[in-house]
Each structure stands twice: as C-alpha cells, then as structure tokens.
Coordinates of C-alpha atoms and ligand atoms in Angstrom, one line a residue:
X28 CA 61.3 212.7 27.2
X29 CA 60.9 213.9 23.4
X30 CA 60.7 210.7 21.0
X31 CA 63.5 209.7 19.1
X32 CA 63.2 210.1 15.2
X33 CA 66.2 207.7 13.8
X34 CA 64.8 208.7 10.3
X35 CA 64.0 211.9 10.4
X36 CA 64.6 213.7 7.1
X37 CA 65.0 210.5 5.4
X38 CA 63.9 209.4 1.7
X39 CA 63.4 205.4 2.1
X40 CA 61.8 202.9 -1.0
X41 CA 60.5 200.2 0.6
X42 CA 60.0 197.2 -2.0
X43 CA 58.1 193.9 -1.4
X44 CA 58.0 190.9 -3.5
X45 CA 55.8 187.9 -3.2
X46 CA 56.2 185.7 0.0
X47 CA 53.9 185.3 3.2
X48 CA 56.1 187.9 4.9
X49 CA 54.5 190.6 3.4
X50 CA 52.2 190.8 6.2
X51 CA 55.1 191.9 8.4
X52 CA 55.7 194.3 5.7
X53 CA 52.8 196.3 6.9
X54 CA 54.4 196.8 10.5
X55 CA 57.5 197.6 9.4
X56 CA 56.6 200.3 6.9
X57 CA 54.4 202.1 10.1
X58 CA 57.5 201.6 12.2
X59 CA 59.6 203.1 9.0
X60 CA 57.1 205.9 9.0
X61 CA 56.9 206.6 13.2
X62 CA 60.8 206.5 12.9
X63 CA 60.3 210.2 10.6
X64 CA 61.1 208.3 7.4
X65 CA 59.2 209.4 3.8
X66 CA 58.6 206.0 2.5
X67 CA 57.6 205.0 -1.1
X68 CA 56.5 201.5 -1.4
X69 CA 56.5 199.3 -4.2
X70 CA 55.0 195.7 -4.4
X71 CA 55.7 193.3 -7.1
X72 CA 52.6 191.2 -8.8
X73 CA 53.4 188.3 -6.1
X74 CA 53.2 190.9 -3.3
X75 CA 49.8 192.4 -4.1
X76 CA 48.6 188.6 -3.7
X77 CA 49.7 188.7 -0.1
X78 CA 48.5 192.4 0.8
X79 CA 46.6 195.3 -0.7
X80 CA 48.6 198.1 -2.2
X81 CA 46.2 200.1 -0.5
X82 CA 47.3 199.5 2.7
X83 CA 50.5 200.3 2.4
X84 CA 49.3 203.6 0.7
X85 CA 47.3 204.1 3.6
X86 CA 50.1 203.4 6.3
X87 CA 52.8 205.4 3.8
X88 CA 51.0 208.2 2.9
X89 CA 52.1 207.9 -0.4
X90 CA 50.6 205.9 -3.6
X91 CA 52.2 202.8 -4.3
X92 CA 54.4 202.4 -7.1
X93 CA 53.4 198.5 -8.7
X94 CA 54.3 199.2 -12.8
X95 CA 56.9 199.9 -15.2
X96 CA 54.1 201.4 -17.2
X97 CA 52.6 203.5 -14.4
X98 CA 50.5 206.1 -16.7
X99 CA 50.5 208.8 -13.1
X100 CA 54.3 209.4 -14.1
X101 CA 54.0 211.9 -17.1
X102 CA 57.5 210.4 -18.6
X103 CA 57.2 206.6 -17.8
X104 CA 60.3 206.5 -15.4
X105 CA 59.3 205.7 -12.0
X106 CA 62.6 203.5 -11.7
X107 CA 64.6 206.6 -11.8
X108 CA 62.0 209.4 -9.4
X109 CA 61.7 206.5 -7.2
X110 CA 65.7 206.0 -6.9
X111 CA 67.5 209.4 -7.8
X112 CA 67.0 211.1 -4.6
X113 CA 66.5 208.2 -2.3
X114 CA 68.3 207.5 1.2
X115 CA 68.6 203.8 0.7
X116 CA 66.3 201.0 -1.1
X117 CA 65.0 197.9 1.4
X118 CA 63.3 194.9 -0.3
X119 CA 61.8 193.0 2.6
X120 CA 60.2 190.1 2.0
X121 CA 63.1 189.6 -0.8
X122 CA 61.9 186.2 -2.4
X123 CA 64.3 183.6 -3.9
X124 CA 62.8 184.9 -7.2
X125 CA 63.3 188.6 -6.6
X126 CA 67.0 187.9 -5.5
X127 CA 67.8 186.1 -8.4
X128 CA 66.6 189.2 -10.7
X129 CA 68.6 190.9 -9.2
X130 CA 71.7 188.4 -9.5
X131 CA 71.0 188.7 -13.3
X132 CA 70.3 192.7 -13.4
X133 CA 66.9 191.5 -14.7
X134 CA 64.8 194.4 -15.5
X135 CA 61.9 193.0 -16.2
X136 CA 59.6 194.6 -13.0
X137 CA 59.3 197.6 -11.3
X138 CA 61.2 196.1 -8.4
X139 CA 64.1 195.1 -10.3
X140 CA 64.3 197.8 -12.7
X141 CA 64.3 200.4 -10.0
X142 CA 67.5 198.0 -8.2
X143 CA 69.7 198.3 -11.3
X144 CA 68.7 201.5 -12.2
X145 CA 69.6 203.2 -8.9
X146 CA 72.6 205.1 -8.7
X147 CA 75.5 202.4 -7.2
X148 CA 79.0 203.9 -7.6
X149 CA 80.0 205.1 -11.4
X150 CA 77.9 208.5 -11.1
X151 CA 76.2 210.3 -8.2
X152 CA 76.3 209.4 -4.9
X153 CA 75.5 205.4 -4.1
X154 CA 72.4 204.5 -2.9
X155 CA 72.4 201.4 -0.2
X156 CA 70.1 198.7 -1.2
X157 CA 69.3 196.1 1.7
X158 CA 67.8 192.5 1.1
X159 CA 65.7 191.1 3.9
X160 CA 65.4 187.5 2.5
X161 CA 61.9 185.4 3.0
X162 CA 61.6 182.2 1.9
X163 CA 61.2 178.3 2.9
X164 CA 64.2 176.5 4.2
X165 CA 65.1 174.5 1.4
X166 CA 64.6 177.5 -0.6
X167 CA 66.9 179.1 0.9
X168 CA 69.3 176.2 1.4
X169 CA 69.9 175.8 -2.2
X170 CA 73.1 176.6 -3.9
X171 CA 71.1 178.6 -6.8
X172 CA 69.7 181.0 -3.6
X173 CA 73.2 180.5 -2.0
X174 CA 74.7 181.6 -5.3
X175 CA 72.2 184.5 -6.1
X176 CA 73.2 186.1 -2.6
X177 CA 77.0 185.8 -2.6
X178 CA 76.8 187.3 -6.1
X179 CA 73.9 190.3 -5.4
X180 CA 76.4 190.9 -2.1
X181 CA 79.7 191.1 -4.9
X182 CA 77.6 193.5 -6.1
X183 CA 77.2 195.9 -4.0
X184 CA 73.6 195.1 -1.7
X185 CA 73.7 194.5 1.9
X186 CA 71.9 191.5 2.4
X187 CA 70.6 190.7 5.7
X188 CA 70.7 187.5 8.0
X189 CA 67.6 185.2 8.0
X190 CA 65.7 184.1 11.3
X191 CA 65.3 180.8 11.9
X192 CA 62.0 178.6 13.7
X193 CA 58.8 177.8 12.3
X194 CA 57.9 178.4 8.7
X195 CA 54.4 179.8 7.2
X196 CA 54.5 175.8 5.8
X197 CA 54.7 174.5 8.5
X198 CA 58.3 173.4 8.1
X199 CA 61.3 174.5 10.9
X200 CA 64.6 175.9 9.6
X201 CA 66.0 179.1 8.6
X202 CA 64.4 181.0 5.9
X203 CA 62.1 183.4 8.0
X204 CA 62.1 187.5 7.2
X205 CA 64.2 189.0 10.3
X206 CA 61.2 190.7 12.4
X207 CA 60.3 194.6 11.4
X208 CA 61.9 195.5 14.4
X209 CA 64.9 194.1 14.0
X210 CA 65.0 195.1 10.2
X211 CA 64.5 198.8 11.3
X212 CA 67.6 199.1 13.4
X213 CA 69.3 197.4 10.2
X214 CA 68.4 200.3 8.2
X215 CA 69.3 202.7 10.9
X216 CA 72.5 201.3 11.1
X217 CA 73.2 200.8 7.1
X218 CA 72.6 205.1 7.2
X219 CA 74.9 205.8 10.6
X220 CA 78.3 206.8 10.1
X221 CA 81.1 204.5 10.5
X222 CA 84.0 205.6 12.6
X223 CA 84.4 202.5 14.3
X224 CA 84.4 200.1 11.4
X225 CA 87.0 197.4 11.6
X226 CA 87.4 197.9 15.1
X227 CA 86.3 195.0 17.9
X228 CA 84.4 196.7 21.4
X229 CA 84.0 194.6 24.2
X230 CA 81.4 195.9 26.9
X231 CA 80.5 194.5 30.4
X232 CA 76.7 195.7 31.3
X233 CA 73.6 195.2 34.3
X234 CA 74.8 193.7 37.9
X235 CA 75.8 191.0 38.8
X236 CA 74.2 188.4 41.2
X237 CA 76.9 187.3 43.6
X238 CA 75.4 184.0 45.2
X239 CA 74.7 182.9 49.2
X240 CA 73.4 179.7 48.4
X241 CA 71.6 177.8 45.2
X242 CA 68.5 180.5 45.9
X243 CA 69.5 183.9 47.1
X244 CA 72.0 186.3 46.6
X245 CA 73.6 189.9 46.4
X246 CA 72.6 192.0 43.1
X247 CA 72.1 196.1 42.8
X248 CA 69.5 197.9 40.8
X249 CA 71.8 198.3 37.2
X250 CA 69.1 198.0 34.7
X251 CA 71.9 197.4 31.7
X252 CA 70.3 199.9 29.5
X253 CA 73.5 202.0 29.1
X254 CA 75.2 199.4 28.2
X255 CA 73.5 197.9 25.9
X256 CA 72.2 201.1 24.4
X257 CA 76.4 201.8 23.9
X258 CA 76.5 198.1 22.4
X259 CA 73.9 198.7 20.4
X260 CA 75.6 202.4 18.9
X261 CA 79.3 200.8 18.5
X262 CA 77.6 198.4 16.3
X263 CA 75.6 200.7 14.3
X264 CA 79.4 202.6 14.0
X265 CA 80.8 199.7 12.3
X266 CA 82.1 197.8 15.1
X267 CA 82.4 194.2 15.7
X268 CA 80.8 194.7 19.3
X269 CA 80.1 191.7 21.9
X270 CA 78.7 192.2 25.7
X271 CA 79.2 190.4 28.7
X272 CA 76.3 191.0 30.9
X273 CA 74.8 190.1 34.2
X274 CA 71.2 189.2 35.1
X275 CA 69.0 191.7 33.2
X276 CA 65.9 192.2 30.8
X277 CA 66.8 193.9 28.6
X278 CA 67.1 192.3 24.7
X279 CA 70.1 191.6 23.1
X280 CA 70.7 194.3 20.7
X281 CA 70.4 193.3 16.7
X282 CA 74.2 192.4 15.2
X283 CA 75.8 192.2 19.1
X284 CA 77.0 188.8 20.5
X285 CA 75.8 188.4 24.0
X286 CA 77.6 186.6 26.9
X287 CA 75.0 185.7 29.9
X288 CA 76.9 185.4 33.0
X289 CA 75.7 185.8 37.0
X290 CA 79.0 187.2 39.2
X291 CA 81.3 189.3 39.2
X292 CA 84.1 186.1 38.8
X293 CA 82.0 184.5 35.9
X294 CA 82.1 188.4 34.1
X295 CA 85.9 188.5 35.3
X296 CA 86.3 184.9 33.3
X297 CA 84.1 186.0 30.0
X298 CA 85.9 189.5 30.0
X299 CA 89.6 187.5 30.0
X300 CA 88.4 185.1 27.4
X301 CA 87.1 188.0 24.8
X302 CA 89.6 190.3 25.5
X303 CA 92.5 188.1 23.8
X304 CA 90.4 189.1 20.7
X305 CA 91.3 192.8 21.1
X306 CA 94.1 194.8 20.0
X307 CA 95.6 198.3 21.2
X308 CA 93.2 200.1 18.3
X309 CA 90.2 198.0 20.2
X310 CA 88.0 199.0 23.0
X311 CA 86.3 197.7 26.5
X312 CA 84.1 199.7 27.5
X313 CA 83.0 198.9 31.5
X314 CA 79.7 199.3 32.3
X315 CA 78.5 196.9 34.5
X316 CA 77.6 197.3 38.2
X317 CA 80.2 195.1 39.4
X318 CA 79.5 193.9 43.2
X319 CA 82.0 195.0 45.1
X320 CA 82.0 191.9 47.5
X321 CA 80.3 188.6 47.3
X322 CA 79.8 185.9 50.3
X323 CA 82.9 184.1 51.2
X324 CA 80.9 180.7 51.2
X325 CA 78.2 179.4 48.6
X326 CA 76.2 177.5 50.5
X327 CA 75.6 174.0 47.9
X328 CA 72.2 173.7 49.7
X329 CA 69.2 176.1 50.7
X330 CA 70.5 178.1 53.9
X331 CA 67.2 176.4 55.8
X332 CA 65.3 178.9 58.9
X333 CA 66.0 176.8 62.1
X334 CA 64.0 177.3 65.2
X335 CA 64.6 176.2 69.0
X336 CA 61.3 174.2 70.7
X337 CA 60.3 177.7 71.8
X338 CA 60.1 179.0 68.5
X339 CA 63.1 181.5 68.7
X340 CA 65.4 181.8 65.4
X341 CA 68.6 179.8 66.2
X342 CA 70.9 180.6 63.0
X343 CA 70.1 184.0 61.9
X344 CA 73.5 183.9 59.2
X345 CA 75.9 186.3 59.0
X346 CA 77.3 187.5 56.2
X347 CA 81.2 187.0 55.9
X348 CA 82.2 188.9 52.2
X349 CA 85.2 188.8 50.4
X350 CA 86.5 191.9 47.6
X351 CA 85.2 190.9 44.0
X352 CA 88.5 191.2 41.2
X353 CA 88.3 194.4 39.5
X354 CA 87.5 193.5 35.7
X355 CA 88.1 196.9 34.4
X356 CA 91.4 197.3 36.3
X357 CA 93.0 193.9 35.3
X358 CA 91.8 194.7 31.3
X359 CA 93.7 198.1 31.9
X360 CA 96.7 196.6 33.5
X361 CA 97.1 193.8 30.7
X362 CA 100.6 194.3 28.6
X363 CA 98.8 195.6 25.2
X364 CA 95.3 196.6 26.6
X365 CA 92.4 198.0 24.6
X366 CA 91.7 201.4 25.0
X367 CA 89.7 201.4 28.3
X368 CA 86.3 203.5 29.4
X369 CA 85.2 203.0 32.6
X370 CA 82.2 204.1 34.4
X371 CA 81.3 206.4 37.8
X372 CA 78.2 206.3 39.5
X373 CA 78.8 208.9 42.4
X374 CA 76.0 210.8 44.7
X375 CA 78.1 213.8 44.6
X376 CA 82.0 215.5 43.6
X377 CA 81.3 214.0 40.3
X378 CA 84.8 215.8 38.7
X379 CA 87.2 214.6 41.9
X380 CA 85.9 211.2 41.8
X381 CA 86.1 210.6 38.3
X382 CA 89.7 212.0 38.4
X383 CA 90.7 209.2 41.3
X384 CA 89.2 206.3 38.9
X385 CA 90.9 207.4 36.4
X386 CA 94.7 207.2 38.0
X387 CA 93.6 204.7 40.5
X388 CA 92.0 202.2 37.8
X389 CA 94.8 203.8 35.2
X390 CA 92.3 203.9 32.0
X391 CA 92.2 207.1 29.9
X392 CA 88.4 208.0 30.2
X393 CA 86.3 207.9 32.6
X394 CA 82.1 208.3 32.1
X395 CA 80.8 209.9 35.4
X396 CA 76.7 210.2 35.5
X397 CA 74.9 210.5 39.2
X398 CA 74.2 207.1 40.1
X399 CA 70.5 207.2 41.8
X400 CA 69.8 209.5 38.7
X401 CA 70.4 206.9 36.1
X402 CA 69.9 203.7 37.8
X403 CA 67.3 202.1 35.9
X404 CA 65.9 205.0 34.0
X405 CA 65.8 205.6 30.0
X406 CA 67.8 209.5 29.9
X407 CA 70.7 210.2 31.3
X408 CA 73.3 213.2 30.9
X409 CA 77.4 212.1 31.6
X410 CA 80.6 214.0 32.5
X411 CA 83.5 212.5 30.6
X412 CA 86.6 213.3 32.6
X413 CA 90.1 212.1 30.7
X414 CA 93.7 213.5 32.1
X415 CA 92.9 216.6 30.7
X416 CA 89.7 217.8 30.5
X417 CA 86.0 217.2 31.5
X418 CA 83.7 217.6 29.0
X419 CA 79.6 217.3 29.8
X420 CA 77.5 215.3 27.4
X421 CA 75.3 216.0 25.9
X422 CA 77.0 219.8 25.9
X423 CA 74.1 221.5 27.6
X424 CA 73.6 219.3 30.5
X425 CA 70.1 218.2 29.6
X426 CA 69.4 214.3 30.1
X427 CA 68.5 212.6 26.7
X428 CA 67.5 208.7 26.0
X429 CA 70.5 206.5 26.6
X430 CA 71.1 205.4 23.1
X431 CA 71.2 209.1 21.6
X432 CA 73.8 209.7 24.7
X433 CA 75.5 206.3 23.5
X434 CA 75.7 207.2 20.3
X435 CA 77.6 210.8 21.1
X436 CA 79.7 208.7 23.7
X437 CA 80.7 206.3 21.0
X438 CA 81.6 208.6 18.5
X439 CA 83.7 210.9 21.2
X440 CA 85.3 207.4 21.9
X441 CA 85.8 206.7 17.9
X442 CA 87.9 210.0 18.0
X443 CA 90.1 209.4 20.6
X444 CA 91.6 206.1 19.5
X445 CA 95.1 205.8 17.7
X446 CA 94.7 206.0 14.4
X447 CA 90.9 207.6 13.8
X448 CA 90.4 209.5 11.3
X449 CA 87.7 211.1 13.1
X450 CA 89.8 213.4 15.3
Ligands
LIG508 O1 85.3 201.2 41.6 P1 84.0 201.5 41.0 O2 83.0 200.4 41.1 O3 83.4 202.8 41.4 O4 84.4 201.7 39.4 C1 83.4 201.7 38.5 C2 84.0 201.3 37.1 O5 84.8 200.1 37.3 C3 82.9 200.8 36.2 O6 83.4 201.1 34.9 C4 82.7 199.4 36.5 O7 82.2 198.6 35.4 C5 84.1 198.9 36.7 N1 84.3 197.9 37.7 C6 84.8 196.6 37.3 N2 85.0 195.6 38.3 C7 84.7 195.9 39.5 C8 84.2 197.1 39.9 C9 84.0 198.1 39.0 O8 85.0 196.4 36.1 N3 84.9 194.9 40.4

C-alpha cells in the first residue's frame, strides 16, 4: 500500500515560542515533513532556549527564520516571503506571552510580525493561523490568557484545545501542548474542505461482544478501522461527529466523541440516546459488526467445567440465542430519521445483496465491500449501491487505505443530503 501524503504540495510556517514544549516541536515538524509538507520554521528568542534552530533546519530542510532583521533576505521582509504564499501558519508551543502579542497585534518579533502581517480577509486569499497553546495550569487558568484567547479567536485564529495531566513543573492540570500527533491531524483538518460543516454524524463501529457469562462471550473479527477512519473524515469535513463503538483498539480519533459499549443492546441504547440529537439534514452512518444473536441467558457467575467421578464432562452447555434489535433499521424507521448508510459485508453477489438491504433495512445507501477482504485490514475498495445506481469507489476498483476511502465516501455522502451545496 503506497503511503498517504495528507500534505502533499503544501506550504506550512511552523512557529515556536518559548515553553518546554518545544521539544515536541521537533517531532511534529518531521511528522509535518513525512506528511509531504514544505515547512518554514521560525522560533522566537524564548524558543531557541529550549532547542537549537539547527535542528529544526536540519529536520525542515530549510534555514530557520529567528529575526526581523534577518540580513539573508535582500529587502528585510521575511514577515511577508514567509506569509504571502503560505498554506496555513501553526504556532505550537504558543506561550501565554506569544498569545497575548498576538491579542494586541504586537509586532514587535518575527513571530508576531509575520501573524499580523499575513494575509487574513481584506486582500488576497486568508491564510489559517492555528494556536497550539503550552503553558502551566494557572497560566492558562487566568482570565488575562482566558481573555487573550477568546479575543485572538474573534480574530480570526483557530486555537486549539489543551491536554491535560502532568506538567514539565511538576504541577497536574490542563495547560499541556496537544501531542504532535494529534496537532498534525488538526492541521489536516483546518486545510480539508468542509461540506459537512454544521451538520451532526453519528456512527456505530468494531463488534460487539454479546456475553455467556461474566467471562466469555460471542464477538467477530470487525477491527473498527472503517469506522473510525469515516469518523475521523466527517470530522475533518466540518462535522460534529460522535461514535458508538464495540470492543476494539483502535484510538479515538482527534475532535470525535466516543461512546464505549459491549452488545449489540448497549449499542442499540447509545444509538437511541444520540440520535435524538439529529435532524433530517444529519447522518448515521452504520458500521459496526452487529451480532446477529446473543445467548438467551447471562450466566451472573462463571459457567464452571463439571466432571462425573469417572472424569467424563457432565454439562457441556448449549447454546440457546435469541435475534439481536437491528440498530440501523430502527434509526431508519424513526418518524424524522437522519439520512441512513448502512454497511454490507457479503462473500459474493455484492450488487443483489446490497439492493435487498437497502429495501429490506429501507435506508437510501448502502456501502457493500467483501467482507473476509476487509475484515481487519488497512485498504479496502466499496460498491455504493442507492435506488438507482451502483457506483464503485474508489472509481477504478483498486483498494486504497480506509481513511482515503472514508474521505471519498464522506464527501459522496455530503452531496447527497438535502440541502448540500455540494451536489
Ligand atoms: O443485516 P446485516 O448485518 O447484513 O446488515 C449490515 C448493516 O446493518 C450494517 O450497516 C450494520 O452496521 C447494520 N446492522 C445493525 N444492527 C444489526 C445488524 C446490522 O445496525 N443488528
């Protein structure tokens, strides 16, 4: 499978000011870099304390951009090469000092000259600026910080959230810079298009576990990937997303809110709970490897091996099921449902069985993939199959990664709901 470059072709700055969290700084530029991003840096006084400029030279490729007065620029104006053809501009770590700069439009650095300079909505084209904040608790806490966000966000910068756990000082509290990983698929998001912004999408994804006794149980091999790989691309398209899954290890993706649950009931219970929150212009997506039956009786104690005196089993149990409630048929058959997807794992007759699901389950698209195919792998190629037509994806058949398969099954969904603007 050929890597996926999120960044490809992309012009990023990456500025750091002065905070312990420039040492993740370092790892998120090479992740930046491996994503096929061109990244400038440019550290502040206070960052070059905590690392070298020359390492993030080395890791950028680039020189690293630390002075108004930088003599290499023949017309003194690195604040406007650095910000006239950029992609977006990331300040992670953003300090409580940086952040209030910028509150001001300060213009005293490189860092904050280059953030008021860049083009934000009069003239050409805006460029997005992201805060990752880094600071101590109580720094952070304070209604000067507090203030200096809300009013850098009035302005126009996206700032990201803060982790929370133990600090550098040894403190515990929120304050911490979101991890490079997690910042990345910020930034990838912040460039995506938005065709599902101001929309809610509610996914189920992974197995369930249907229970025999405290112990043991029923499950099937659904990995959750494709599911969370679609949470993870309806969020990136603007939508408010949250996923009800079964037992899987897989992480939560960055932005989603996750709901753990084991059975199919318990997903059934979740689903009914979030699905209030959706309207006809909302979406469920079904994912999830639903059990079709589970045990009619939970043992409350372990199911013990009995043997007679001559050593010969004497309750070998057998297994009574009952049908499991189909979530993604009651969401369909509520008075004002969401616009449904549901999924098909077949062996074979992809087309004829995605066409019964459809009228049987009454939802207007249906995914169909080959289910040994996918199970637990990380490509995957679909069929989606709606009254009218069947359309492969992606178009030439070829499996991709889940989340570049997500991301065209997201936006096909996008332009089939009333009201896009996609069409
Ligand atoms: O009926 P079948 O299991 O083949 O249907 C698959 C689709 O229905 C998937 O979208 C799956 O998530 C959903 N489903 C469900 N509840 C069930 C069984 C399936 O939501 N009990």
């Amino acid at each position: 499978m050929t890597e996926r470059l999120d960044l490809a072709g992309r012009r990023l700055v990456l500025a750091l000011s002065g905070g312990i969290a420039c040492y993740k700084s370092a790892e998120l530029l090479r992740l930046m870099v491996k994503a096929g991003a061109e990244v400038h840096v440019v550290m502040t006084a206070g960052a070059q304390r905590f690392i070298t400029a020359e390492t993030m030279q080395a890791l950028s490729g680039h020189p690293v951009a630390t002075d108004i007065w930088d003599a290499r620029t023949a017309d003194l104006m690195p604040h406007i090469h650095l910000t006239r053809d950029a992609d977006a501009i990331l300040i992670a770590p953003a300090s409580a000092d940086a952040i209030a700069a910028l509150a001001q439009g300060r213009a005293d650095d490189l860092l904050s000259l280059l953030c008021l300079a860049r083009p934000w909505g009069v003239g050409a084209q805006p460029v997005p600026l992201l805060i990752a904040p880094a600071m101590n608790r109580e720094m952070w806490a304070h209604p000067a910080t507090q203030r200096n966000v809300a009013q850098v966000q009035s302005d126009g910068a996206q700032v990201l959230g803060v982790g929370s756990g133990l600090q550098a000082c040894g403190e515990v509290g929120e304050g911490r810079m979101l991890e490079p990983e997690a910042i990345l698929d910020e930034l990838i998001a912040a460039l995506s298009p938005k065709p599902l912004r101001g929309r809610r999408v509610l996914i189920t994804a992974g197995p369930t576990f249907e229970a025999m006794d405290p112990v043991r149980g029923i499950t099937n091999l659904s990995s959750g990937k494709m599911g969370f790989a679609l949470a993870r691309a309806a969020w990136e398209a603007g939508a408010e997303v949250r996923l009800v899954a079964g037992p899987v290890h897989v992480p939560t993706p960055q932005g989603v809110g996750r709901v753990h649950v084991q059975s199919a009931e318990q997903m059934l219970a979740a689903v009914m709970q979030e699905v209030v929150q959706l309207g006809p212009g909302d979406v469920f997506i079904a994912t999830a490897a639903v059990a079709d039956w589970r045990p009619a009786t939970l043992a409350t104690q372990k199911i013990k091996k009995e043997r007679r005196g001559d050593d010969t089993p004497s309750n070998v149990p057998s297994l009574v099921m009952v049908e499991n409630p189909d979530i993604l048929a009651s969401v369909a058959a509520l008075p004002v449902p969401p616009y449904c997807v549901g999924f098909a794992a077949e062996s074979e007759k992809l087309l004829e069985h995605a066409r019964a699901k459809l009228v049987r389950k009454k939802v207007p698209l249906i995914v169909a993939n080959l289910g040994p195919a996918t199970f637990g792998r990380d490509d995957n190629a679909v069929l989606l199959v709606d009254a009218e037509r069947a359309q492969p994806l992606p178009a030439d058949g070829t499996p991709t990664d889940k989340l570049t398969l997500a991301r065209a099954l997201v936006a096909e969904v996008a332009r089939r709901l009333p009201g896009s603007r996609s069409q």
